[in-house]
Every structure is written in C-alpha cells, then in structure tokens.
Coordinates of C-alpha atoms in Angstrom, one line a residue:
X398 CA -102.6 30.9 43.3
X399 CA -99.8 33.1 43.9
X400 CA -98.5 31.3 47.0
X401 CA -99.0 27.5 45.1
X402 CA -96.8 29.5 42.1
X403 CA -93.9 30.5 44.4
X404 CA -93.6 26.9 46.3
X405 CA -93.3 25.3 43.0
X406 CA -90.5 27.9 42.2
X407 CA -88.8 27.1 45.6
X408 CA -89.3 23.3 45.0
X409 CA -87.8 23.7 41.6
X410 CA -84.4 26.2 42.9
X411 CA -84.0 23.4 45.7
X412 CA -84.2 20.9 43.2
X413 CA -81.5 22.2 40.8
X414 CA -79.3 23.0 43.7
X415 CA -79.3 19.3 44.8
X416 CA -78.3 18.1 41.2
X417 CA -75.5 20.5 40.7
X418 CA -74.4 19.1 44.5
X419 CA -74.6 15.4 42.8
X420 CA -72.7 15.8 39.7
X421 CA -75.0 16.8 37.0
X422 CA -77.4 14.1 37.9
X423 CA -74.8 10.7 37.5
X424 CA -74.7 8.6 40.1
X425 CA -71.0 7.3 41.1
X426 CA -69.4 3.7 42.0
X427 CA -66.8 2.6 43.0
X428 CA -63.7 1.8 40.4
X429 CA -63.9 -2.3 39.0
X430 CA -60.4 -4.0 39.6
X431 CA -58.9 -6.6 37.7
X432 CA -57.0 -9.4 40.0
X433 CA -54.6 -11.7 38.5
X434 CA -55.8 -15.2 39.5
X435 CA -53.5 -17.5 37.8
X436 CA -49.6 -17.6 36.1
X437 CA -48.5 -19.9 33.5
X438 CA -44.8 -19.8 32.0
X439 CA -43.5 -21.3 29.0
X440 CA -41.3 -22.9 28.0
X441 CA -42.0 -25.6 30.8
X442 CA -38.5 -27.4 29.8
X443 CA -35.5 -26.3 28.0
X444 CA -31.8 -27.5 27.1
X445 CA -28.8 -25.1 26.8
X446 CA -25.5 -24.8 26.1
X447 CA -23.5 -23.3 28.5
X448 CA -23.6 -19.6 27.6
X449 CA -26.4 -19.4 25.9
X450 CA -29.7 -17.6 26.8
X451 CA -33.5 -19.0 26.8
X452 CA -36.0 -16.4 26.7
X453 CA -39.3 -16.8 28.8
X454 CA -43.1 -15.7 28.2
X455 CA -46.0 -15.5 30.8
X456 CA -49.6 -15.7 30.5
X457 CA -52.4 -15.5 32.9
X458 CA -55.7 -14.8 34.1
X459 CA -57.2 -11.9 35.5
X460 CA -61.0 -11.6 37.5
X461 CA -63.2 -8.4 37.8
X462 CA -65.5 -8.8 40.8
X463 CA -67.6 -11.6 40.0
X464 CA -67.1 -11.9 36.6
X465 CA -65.6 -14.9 34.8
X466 CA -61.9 -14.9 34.4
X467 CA -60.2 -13.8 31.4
X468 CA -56.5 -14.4 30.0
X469 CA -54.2 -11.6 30.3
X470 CA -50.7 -10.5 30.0
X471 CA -49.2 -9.9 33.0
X472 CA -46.5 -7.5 33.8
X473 CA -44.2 -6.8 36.4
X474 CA -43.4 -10.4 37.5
X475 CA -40.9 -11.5 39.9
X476 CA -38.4 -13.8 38.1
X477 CA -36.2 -16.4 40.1
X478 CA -34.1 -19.3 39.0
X479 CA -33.1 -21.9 41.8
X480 CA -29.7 -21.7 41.3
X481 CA -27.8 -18.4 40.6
X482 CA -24.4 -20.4 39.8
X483 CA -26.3 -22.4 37.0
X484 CA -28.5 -19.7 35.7
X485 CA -29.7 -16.3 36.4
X486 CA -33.0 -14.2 34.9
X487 CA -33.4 -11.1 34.3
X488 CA -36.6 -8.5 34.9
X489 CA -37.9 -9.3 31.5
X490 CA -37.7 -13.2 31.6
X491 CA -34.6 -13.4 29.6
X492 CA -32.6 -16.6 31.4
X493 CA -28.6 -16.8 31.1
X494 CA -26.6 -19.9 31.6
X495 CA -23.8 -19.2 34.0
X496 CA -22.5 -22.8 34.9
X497 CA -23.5 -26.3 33.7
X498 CA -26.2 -27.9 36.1
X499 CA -30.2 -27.9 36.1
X500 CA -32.2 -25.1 37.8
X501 CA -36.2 -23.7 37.9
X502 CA -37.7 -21.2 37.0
X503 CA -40.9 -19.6 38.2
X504 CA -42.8 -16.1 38.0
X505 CA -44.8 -14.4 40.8
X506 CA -47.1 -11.6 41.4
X507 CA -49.7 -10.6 43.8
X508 CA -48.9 -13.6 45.9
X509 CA -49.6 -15.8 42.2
X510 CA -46.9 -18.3 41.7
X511 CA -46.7 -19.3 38.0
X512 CA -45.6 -23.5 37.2
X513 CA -42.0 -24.2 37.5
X514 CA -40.3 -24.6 34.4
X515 CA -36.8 -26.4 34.3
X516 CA -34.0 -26.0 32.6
X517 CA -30.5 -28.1 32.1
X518 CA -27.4 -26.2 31.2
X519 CA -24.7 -28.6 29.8
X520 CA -21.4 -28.1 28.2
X521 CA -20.5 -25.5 26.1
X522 CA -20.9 -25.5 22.5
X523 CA -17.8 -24.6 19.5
X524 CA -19.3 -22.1 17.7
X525 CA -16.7 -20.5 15.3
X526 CA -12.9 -21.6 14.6
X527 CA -9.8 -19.0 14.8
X528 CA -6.6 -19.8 13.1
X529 CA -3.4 -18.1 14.6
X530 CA 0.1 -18.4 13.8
X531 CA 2.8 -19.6 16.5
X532 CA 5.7 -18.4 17.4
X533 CA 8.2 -19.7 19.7
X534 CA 5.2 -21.9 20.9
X535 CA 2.9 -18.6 21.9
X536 CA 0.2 -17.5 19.5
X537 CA 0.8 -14.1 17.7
X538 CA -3.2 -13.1 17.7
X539 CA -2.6 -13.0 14.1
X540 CA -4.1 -15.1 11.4
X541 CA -1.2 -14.4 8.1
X542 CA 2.3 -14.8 7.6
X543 CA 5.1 -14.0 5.5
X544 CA 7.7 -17.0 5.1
X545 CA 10.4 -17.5 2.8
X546 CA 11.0 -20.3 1.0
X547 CA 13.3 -23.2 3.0
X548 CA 11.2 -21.9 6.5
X549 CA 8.6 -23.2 8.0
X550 CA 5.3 -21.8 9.9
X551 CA 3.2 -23.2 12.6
X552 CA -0.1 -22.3 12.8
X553 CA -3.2 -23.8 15.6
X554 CA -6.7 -23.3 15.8
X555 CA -8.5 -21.8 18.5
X556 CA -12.1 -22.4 19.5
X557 CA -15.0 -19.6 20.4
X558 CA -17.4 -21.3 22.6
X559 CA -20.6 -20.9 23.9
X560 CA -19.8 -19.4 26.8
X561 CA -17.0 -17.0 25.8
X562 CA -16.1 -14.6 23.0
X563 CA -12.6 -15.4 23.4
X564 CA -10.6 -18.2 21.5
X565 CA -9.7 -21.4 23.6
X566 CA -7.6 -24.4 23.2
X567 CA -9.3 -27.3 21.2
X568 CA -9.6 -30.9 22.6
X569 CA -8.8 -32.7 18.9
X570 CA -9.7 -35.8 20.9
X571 CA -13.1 -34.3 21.7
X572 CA -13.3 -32.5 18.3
X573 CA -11.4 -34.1 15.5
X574 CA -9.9 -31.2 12.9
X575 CA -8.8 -31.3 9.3
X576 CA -5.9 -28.9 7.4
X577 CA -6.1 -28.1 3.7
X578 CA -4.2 -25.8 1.5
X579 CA -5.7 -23.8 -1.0
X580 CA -2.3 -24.1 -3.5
X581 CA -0.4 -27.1 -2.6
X582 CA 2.2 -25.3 -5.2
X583 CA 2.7 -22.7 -2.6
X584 CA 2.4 -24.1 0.6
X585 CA 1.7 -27.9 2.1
X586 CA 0.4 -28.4 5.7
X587 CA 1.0 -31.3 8.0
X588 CA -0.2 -32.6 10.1
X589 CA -3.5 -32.6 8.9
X590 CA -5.2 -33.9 11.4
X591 CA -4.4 -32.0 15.0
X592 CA -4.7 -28.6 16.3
X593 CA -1.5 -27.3 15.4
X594 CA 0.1 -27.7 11.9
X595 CA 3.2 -26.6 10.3
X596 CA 3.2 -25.2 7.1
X597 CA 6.0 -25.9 4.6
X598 CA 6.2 -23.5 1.4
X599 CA 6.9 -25.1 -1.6
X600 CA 6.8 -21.9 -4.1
X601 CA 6.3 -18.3 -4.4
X602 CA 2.6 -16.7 -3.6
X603 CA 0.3 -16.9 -1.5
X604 CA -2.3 -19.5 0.0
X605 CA -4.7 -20.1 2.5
X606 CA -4.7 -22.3 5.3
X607 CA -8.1 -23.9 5.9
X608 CA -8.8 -25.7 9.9
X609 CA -12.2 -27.4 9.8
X610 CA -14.7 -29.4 11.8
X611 CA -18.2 -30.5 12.7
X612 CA -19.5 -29.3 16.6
X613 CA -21.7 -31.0 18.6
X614 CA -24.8 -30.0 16.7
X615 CA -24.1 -30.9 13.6
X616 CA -22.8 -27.8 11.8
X617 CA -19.8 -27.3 9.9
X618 CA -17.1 -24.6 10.8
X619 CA -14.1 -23.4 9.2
X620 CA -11.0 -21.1 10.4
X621 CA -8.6 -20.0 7.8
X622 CA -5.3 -18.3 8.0
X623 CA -3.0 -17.0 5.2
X624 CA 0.7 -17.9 4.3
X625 CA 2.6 -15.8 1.6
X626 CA 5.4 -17.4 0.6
X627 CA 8.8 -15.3 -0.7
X628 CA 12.0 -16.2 -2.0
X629 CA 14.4 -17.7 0.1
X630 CA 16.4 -15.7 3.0
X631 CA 19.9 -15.0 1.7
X632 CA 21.9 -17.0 4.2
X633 CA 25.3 -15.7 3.4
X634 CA 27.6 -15.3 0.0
X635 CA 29.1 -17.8 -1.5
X636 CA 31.6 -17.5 -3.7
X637 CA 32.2 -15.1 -6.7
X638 CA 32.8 -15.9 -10.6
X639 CA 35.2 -16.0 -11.7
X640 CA 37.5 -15.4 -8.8
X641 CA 40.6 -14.3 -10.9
X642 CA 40.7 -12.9 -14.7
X643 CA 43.0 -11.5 -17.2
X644 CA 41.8 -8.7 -19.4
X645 CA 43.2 -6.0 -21.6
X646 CA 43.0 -2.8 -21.5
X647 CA 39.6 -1.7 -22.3
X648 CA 38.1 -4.8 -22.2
X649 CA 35.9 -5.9 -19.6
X650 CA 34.8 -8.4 -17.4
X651 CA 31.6 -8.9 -15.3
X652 CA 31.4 -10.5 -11.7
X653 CA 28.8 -12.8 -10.7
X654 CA 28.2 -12.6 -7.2
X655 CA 26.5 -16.3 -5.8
X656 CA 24.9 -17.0 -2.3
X657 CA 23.2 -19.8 -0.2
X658 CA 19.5 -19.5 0.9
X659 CA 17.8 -20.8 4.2
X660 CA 16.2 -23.6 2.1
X661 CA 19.4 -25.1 0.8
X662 CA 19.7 -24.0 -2.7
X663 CA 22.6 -21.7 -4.6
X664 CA 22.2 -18.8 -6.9
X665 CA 23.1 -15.5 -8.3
X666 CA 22.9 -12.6 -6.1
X667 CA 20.8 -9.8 -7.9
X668 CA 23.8 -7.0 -9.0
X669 CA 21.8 -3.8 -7.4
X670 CA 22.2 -5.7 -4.1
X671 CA 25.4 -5.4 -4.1
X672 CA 28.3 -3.0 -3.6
X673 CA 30.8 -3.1 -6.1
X674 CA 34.5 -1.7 -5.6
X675 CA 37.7 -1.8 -7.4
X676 CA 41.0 -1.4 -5.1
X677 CA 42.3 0.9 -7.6
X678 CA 40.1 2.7 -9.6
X679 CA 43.2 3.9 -12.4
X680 CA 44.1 0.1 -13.1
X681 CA 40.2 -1.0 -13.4
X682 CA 36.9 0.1 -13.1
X683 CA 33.7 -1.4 -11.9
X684 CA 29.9 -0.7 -12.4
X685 CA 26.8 -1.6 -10.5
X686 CA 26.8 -4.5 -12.7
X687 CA 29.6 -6.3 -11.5
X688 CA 31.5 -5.1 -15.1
X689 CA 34.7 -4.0 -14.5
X690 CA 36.9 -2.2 -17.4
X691 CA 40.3 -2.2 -18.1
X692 CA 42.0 1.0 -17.7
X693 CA 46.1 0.7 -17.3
X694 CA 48.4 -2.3 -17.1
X695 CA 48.4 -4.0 -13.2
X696 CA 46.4 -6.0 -11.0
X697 CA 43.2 -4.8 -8.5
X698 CA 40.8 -6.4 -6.3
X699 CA 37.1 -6.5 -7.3
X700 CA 34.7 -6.7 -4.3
X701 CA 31.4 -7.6 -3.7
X702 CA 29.5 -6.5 -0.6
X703 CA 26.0 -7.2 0.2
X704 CA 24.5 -3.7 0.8
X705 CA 23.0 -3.1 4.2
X706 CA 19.5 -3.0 3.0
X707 CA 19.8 -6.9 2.3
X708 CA 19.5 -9.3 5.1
X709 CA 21.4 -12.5 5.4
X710 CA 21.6 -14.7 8.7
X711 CA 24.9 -15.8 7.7
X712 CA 28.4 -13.8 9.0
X713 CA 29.7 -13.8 5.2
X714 CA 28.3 -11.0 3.1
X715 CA 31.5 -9.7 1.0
X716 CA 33.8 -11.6 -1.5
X717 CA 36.6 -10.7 -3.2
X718 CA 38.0 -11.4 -7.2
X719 CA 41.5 -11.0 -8.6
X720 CA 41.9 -8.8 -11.9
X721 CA 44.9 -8.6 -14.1
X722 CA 44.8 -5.8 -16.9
X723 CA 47.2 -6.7 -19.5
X724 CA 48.0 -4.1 -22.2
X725 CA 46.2 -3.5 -25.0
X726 CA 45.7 -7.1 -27.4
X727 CA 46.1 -5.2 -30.6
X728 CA 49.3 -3.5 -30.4
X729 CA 49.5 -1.7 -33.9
X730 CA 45.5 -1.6 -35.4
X731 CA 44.9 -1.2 -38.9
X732 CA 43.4 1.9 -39.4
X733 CA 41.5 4.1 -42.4
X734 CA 43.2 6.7 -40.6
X735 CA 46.7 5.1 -41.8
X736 CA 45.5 3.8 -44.9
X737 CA 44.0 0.6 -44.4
X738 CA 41.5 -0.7 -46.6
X739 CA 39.4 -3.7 -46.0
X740 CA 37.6 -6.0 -48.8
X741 CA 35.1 -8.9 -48.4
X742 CA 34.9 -12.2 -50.7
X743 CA 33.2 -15.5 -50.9
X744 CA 34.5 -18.7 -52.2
X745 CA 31.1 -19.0 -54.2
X746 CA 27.8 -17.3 -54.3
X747 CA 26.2 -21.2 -54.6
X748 CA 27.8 -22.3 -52.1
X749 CA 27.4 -19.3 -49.4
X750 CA 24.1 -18.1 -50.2
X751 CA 23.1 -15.6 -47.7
X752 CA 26.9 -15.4 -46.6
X753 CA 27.6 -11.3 -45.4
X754 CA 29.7 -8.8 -43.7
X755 CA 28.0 -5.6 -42.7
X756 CA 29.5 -2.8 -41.7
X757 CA 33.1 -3.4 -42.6
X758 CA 34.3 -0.7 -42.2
X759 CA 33.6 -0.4 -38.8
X760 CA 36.7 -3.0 -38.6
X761 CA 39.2 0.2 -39.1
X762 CA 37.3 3.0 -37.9
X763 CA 39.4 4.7 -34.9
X764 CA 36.7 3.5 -32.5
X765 CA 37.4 0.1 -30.9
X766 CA 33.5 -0.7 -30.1
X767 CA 32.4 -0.5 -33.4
X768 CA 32.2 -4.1 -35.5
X769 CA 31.4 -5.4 -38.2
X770 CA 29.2 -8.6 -38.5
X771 CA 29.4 -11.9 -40.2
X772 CA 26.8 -14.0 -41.1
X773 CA 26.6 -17.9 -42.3
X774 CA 23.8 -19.8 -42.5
X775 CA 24.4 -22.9 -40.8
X776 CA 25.0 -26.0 -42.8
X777 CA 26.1 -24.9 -45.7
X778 CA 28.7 -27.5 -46.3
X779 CA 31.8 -25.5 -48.3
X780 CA 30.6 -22.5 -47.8
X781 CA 33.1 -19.5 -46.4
X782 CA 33.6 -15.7 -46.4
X783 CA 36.8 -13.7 -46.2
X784 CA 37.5 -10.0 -44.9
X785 CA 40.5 -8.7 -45.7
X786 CA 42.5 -5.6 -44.5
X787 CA 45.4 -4.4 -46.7
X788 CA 47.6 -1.5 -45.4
X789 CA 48.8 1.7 -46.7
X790 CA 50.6 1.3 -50.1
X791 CA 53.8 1.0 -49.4
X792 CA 53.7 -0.4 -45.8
X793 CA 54.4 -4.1 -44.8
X794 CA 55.0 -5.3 -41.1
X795 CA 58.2 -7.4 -40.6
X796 CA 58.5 -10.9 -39.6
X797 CA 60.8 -13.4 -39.7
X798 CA 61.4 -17.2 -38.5
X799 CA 63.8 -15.9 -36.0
X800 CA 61.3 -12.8 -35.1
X801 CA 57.9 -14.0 -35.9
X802 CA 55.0 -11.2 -35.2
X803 CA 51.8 -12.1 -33.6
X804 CA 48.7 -10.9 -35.8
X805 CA 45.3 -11.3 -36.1
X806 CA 41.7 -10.0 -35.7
X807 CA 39.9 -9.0 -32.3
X808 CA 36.2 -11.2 -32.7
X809 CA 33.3 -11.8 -30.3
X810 CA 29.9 -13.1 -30.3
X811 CA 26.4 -12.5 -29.6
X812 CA 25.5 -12.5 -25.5
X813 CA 23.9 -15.5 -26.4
X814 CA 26.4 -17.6 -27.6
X815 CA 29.9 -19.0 -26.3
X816 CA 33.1 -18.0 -27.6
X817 CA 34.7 -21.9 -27.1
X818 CA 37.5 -23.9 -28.9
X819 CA 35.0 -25.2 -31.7
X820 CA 34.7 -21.6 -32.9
X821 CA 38.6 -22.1 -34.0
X822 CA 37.4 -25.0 -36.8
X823 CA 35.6 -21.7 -38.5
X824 CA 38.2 -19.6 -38.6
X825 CA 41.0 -19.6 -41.0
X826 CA 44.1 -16.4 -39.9
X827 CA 46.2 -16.1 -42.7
X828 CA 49.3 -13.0 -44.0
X829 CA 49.3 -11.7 -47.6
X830 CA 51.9 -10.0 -49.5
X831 CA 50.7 -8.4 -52.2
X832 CA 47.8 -10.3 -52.7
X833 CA 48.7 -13.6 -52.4
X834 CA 48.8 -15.8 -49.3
X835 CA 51.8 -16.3 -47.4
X836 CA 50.9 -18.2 -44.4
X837 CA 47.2 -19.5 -42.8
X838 CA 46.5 -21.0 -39.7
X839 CA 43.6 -23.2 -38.8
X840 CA 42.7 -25.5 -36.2
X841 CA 44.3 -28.4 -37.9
X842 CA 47.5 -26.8 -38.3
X843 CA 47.8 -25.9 -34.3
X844 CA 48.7 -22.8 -35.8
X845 CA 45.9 -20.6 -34.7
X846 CA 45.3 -19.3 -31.0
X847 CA 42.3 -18.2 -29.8
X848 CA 42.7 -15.9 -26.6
X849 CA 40.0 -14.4 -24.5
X850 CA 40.0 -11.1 -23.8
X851 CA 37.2 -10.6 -21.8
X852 CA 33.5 -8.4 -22.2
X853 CA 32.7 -5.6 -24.5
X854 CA 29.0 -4.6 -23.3
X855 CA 27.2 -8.1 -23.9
X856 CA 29.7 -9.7 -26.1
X857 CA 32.7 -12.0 -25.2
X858 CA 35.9 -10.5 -27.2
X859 CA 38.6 -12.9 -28.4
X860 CA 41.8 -12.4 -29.9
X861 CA 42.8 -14.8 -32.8
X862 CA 45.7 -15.0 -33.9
X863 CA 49.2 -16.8 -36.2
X864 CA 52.8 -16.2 -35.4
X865 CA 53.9 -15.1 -38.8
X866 CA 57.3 -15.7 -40.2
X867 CA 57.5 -14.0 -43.2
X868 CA 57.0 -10.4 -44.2
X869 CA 53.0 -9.3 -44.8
X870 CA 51.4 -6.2 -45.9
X871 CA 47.5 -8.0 -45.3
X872 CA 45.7 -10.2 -43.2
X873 CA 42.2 -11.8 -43.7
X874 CA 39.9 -13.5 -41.7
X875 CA 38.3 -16.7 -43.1
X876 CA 35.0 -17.9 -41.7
X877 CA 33.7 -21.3 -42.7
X878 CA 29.8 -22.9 -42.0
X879 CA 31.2 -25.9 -41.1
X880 CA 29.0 -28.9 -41.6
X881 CA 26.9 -28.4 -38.7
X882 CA 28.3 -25.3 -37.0
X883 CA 26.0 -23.6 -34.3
X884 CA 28.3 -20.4 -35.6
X885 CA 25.7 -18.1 -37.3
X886 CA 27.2 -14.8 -36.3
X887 CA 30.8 -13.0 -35.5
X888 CA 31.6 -9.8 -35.0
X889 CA 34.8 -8.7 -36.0
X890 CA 35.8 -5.3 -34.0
X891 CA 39.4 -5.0 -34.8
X892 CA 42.6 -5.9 -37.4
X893 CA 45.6 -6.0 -35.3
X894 CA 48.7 -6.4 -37.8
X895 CA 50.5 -6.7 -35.1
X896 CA 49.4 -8.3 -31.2
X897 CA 50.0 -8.9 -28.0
X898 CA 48.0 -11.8 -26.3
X899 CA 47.6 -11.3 -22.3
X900 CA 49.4 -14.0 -20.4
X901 CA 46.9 -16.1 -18.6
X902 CA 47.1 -16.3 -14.8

C-alpha cells in the first residue's frame, strides 16, 4: 500500500509540473488575421471648379480565415490621381484641383485596387467681388475715397476666384456688372454697366458705391466701396470786396475775401483762413475778420493771404484792397458834456402808434458807439417821429449863403438791412433857431445827402446831412413810415452840428 500511495504522489507532482510547463492548462493558436479583400471609393464621379477640393471616402471588405467577408473601414490607402497637373490627393483622400482637365482617382492597399472614380476640373468660379479705387490707371488696394466736390473718382471691381485668394481682372463680357449709389445726392456713378466706373459727387457726405453680379452658379455677389464727398478744392483767390473804400476815422470796413473752386463755382473765403494785414498799422487797422478800423487821416493797403495751412492748386492766393481814412464825419458833436440836450416828438400818437426812440441820450453821450434806436411800424401812412438836439443856452453855430455849414446826424441800420438811397424818402434834416424851423431837407428837395461811412461792429453807419445857410442853435432828425417802407429800425449814434463828409474815391 505504501508503494501504490507514493506512485500516485509522483504521478500527481509530474502531472502539475506539466501544466505549469503548458500555461495553466490553456491550450494556444495561432493569432486570426483579417485581410482586406475588396476597395470601393465614392464619389465615383465629380465636377469642380478649378480650385476647389472634393473630398473622398473608402469602404471595403475584410476576410478572417474562412469566414464570410465583412465590410470594413480601411485605413492607410494609397491615393493617386492620373494627372498631377489636373489634380492632386492627399494621404487622407482630400483631392485638389490644380489645372482644368479630367483625371482618376483610385485607392490601393495590400495589392487591393479600389474602382476608379473620375473627376473633371473646369474653369474657375467668381466667388466674392472687391471694389478698389484707381488712380492714375493703377489700383490703390483701397476700397474709400475722399473727393471734393468738382473732382472725379474712378473706381473697378476685382474678382476672387476659385482658384485664388487674390482679386483678378473681370471679363464684363463673360460676367456682366451693375453700379449703384447709395445717395445719388452725394455721389452719381457711370458707367453703370462695366468694370470700371467714375464717380462724380454731386453734394457733401458720404455714400457707397455698390458693383454687383450673378456667377456661374447662380448666386448673387456684391462689392462696395465708399466715396465721401467734401467741399470743393480752393483753386485760387479771386478777387476781394470791395477793392477800394473810403472811411472815417473810427469807422470801419470789412473785407470779403472770394475764390474759385475745382468744380467751377465762386464764393467767400472763410475769414480764419486768411491772413489779414494793413500796410500801416497807425492809418488803419485790421482784424481776423477782414474789419479794418480807421485810425488817422491817409491811405493803406489791406491784404488778404491764404494761410499756409489752406491748399489751393491755383498760383494766386493773396489780394490786395485800397483804404482811404478820411477824418472824422462829425467835426463838432453835440455833446451833454457841452450842454446839449436832446428831445423826442411825434406828429400824432394815432397816427404813430408804437413810434419810439430809446436810449436817446446815448445820441450825446461822449462815447461814439453808443445809439439810440428808432422804431416805426411799417405802414403807418403819416406817421413820423422827431429827435431833436438843442445846444448849450447861449450857443448857435454860424452859417451863411456865402458860408453854409454841413450838419446832420451819424445813422446806421441793423446787420440785416441796407443802408440804400430809399432810406433818404424817411428822413427829414432840418436847423432850428430857437425853436422854430429854419431850413429841412428831404429827398424831394435834393437837399439831403446821405454819405456812407463805413461799419461799426455789424451795422452800416451813414452820415446825413443839409448845407445850412442860416444861423441854427438845433437840429432834428425826422423819420417817416412811409407808405410801405421796409424801414422799421435806425439807430442814430451821433448829432454833428457841424460835418465833414469823406470825399468818395
């Protein structure tokens, strides 16, 4: 028994040793392989532009020993296209056209050789519109421009193809285009109907300049470009205005400055573009307005001068005036200072309702700016008010047929009104001795002269005055409505019992 016990135990050692030796009992085989056995690739026909790109999928079968086949996904296939110049394909199937022509296309692995699938590369297609400005027949690169009124601007539209990021010239015979404005009050375009266009401004701002078409596929595209549109370049200067004047001292006169622009027209220069100089600053004065003042008796030159920050294209960008500075118009002003005393009346309350003079004392103050105003109603058919100023008890001014003295009043009107010869039929100059009227003139009588004397600030001043030929110790100014005067206000700045008119040149 004890021999049959220790075989078994030797059988049973032997035995474990032999399954540890064969893997814990599991029996190997050889690994199972899967073998591609067929290659199919899709699409089997397709039609490019040139440029464009055509991906491409492959399918297949794969075997295991004897089993049946089974479709797979392939991986790792060898691409080829017939014709590298038409097309070429990458490692992923991806095909690029290259040139216009036809080509296959097949995939291969394992000696399997998928169907041939065929593709046509034709012409490219347009695929976005540029629109560029032209200069001197080149394009800029850039899309906007700034013209000035009386200029023009050429503009073209460029095609991106297919086959190329960059713009390219545009057959219009081959691809017809149409131009359209966005404001036709800024800016018209013509032709309409070609590559190129000009665009002509018509007005200031700014408007967009619209090239469109259909491609070969059917869709629509648009290119735009911008045009603003500023005033008109300043050619050269013109002429000035007026080119000679006569003031008195302390009056003044403003300069206006005119010049041509590129699209034909005339007009006022703006003032702060402009240098203004006087040839001798103790005779006259002038501003950066163009106002030049009367200092002293004598002549100077006023002239304008384009500063140098304003362009012109035009050789002529100064102009010069003539000023004459005549002494002062009122040679001996009635003055509070001296006695004078000033009174207002009207011929009838009815008859002048809403007739005034403010401020009339200002009319013999010792400051020359200073005025008083008048003010009629219009229409008012009869109706007149008087200012008179009286001297100092005691004084009278001399005047005789043989010696007659100039007198009157120093008037002006509002900026926006004219002083002109139909102010004279409102105004009535006449002398007093104590009192009582000794002479009048008036329009009718030729006996009143209306001289003008140049600016004060905004207003036009103008001396009017009578020769008088007898001895006076008042003088009053008489305005009248009229019947259908366009006279509603005068300002009366000073009573001159005595005056001296400038000459006119």
């Amino acid at each position: 028994m004890k021999a049959v016990t220790g075989i078994r135990w030797l059988l049973m050692v032997l035995c474990a040793l032999a399954l540890a030796a064969c893997g814990n009992g599991s029996v190997k085989s050889p690994d199972a392989e899967s073998v591609l056995t067929s290659l199919t690739i899709s699409p089997s026909t397709a039609t490019l532009a040139l440029g464009r790109t055509q991906q491409f999928t492959a399918s297949g079968t794969c075997q295991i020993a004897d089993q049946e086949p089974t479709p797979c996904s392939p991986s790792g296939l060898d691409w080829e296209t017939s014709d590298s110049n038409v097309a070429t394909i990458d490692d992923n199937g991806l095909l690029t056209s290259v040139g216009q022509g036809t080509v296959t296309v097949t995939a291969s692995k394992d000696g399997v050789t998928s169907n041939t699938a065929t593709v046509t590369v034709g012409a490219p297609v347009l695929e976005s519109l540029v629109v560029y400005t032209i200069v001197d027949g080149e394009s800029t690169g850039e899309s906007s421009a700034t013209v000035a009124l009386g200029s023009t601007q050429a503009y073209k539209v460029f095609g991106v193809y297919s086959n190329s990021s960059d713009p390219q010239e545009i057959n219009a015979l081959l691809t017809p285009i149409t131009w359209t404005s966005s404001d036709t009050s800024v800016a018209t375009v013509a032709p309409t109907n070609t590559v190129q266009t000009n665009a002509t401004p018509v007005g200031v701002g700014t408007a967009t300049l619209t090239a469109s078409t259909t491609n070969s596929e059917g869709t629509d595209l648009t290119g735009d470009g911008t045009i603003t549109v500023t005033n008109a370049a300043l050619v050269a200067v013109s002429r000035i205005d007026p080119t000679s004047a006569s003031i008195s001292v302390g009056a003044s006169q403003t300069f206006t400055v005119y010049a041509t622009y590129a699209d034909g027209s005339e007009s006022a220069v703006d003032p702060s573009d402009i240098d203004w100089t006087s040839s001798d600053a103790t005779i006259a004065t002038v501003d950066a307005t163009g106002s030049a003042t009367g200092v002293a008796e004598g002549t100077v030159t006023i002239t304008a001068t384009l500063k140098d920050s304003v362009s012109s294209s035009g050789s002529t960008r100064s102009i010069s005036a003539t000023l004459v500075i005549s002494p002062a118009a009122c040679t001996s002003a009635m003055l509070a200072s001296q006695g004078a005393e000033t009174s207002v009346e009207k011929n009838s309350d009815l008859l002048c309702l809403g007739c005034i003079i403010a401020d009339q004392a200002n009319v013999i103050d010792d400051d020359s700016t200073n005025y008083a105003s008048a003010y009629i109603p219009v229409g008012l058919l009869g109706g007149d008010i008087s200012l008179t100023v009286t001297a100092a008890d005691g004084m009278q001014y001399d005047a005789s047929t043989d010696a007659p003295a100039t007198t009157g009043f120093i008037i002006a009107r509002p900026a926006n009104q004219l002083l002109s010869a139909e102010l004279l039929d409102t105004i009535t100059v006449s002398t007093l001795m104590d009192g009582s009227v000794v002479e009048s003139g008036t329009a009718d009588s030729n006996l009143l002269r209306l001289t003008l004397l140049g600016q004060l600030g905004d207003n036009e001043l103008a001396l009017v005055t009578i020769n008088a030929t007898q001895p006076y110790d008042a003088i009053k100014l008489t305005l009248s409505s009229g019947l259908l005067s366009a006279l509603t206000t005068t300002q009366i700045y000073s009573a001159c019992a005595t005056a001296a008119p400038p000459t006119t040149e």
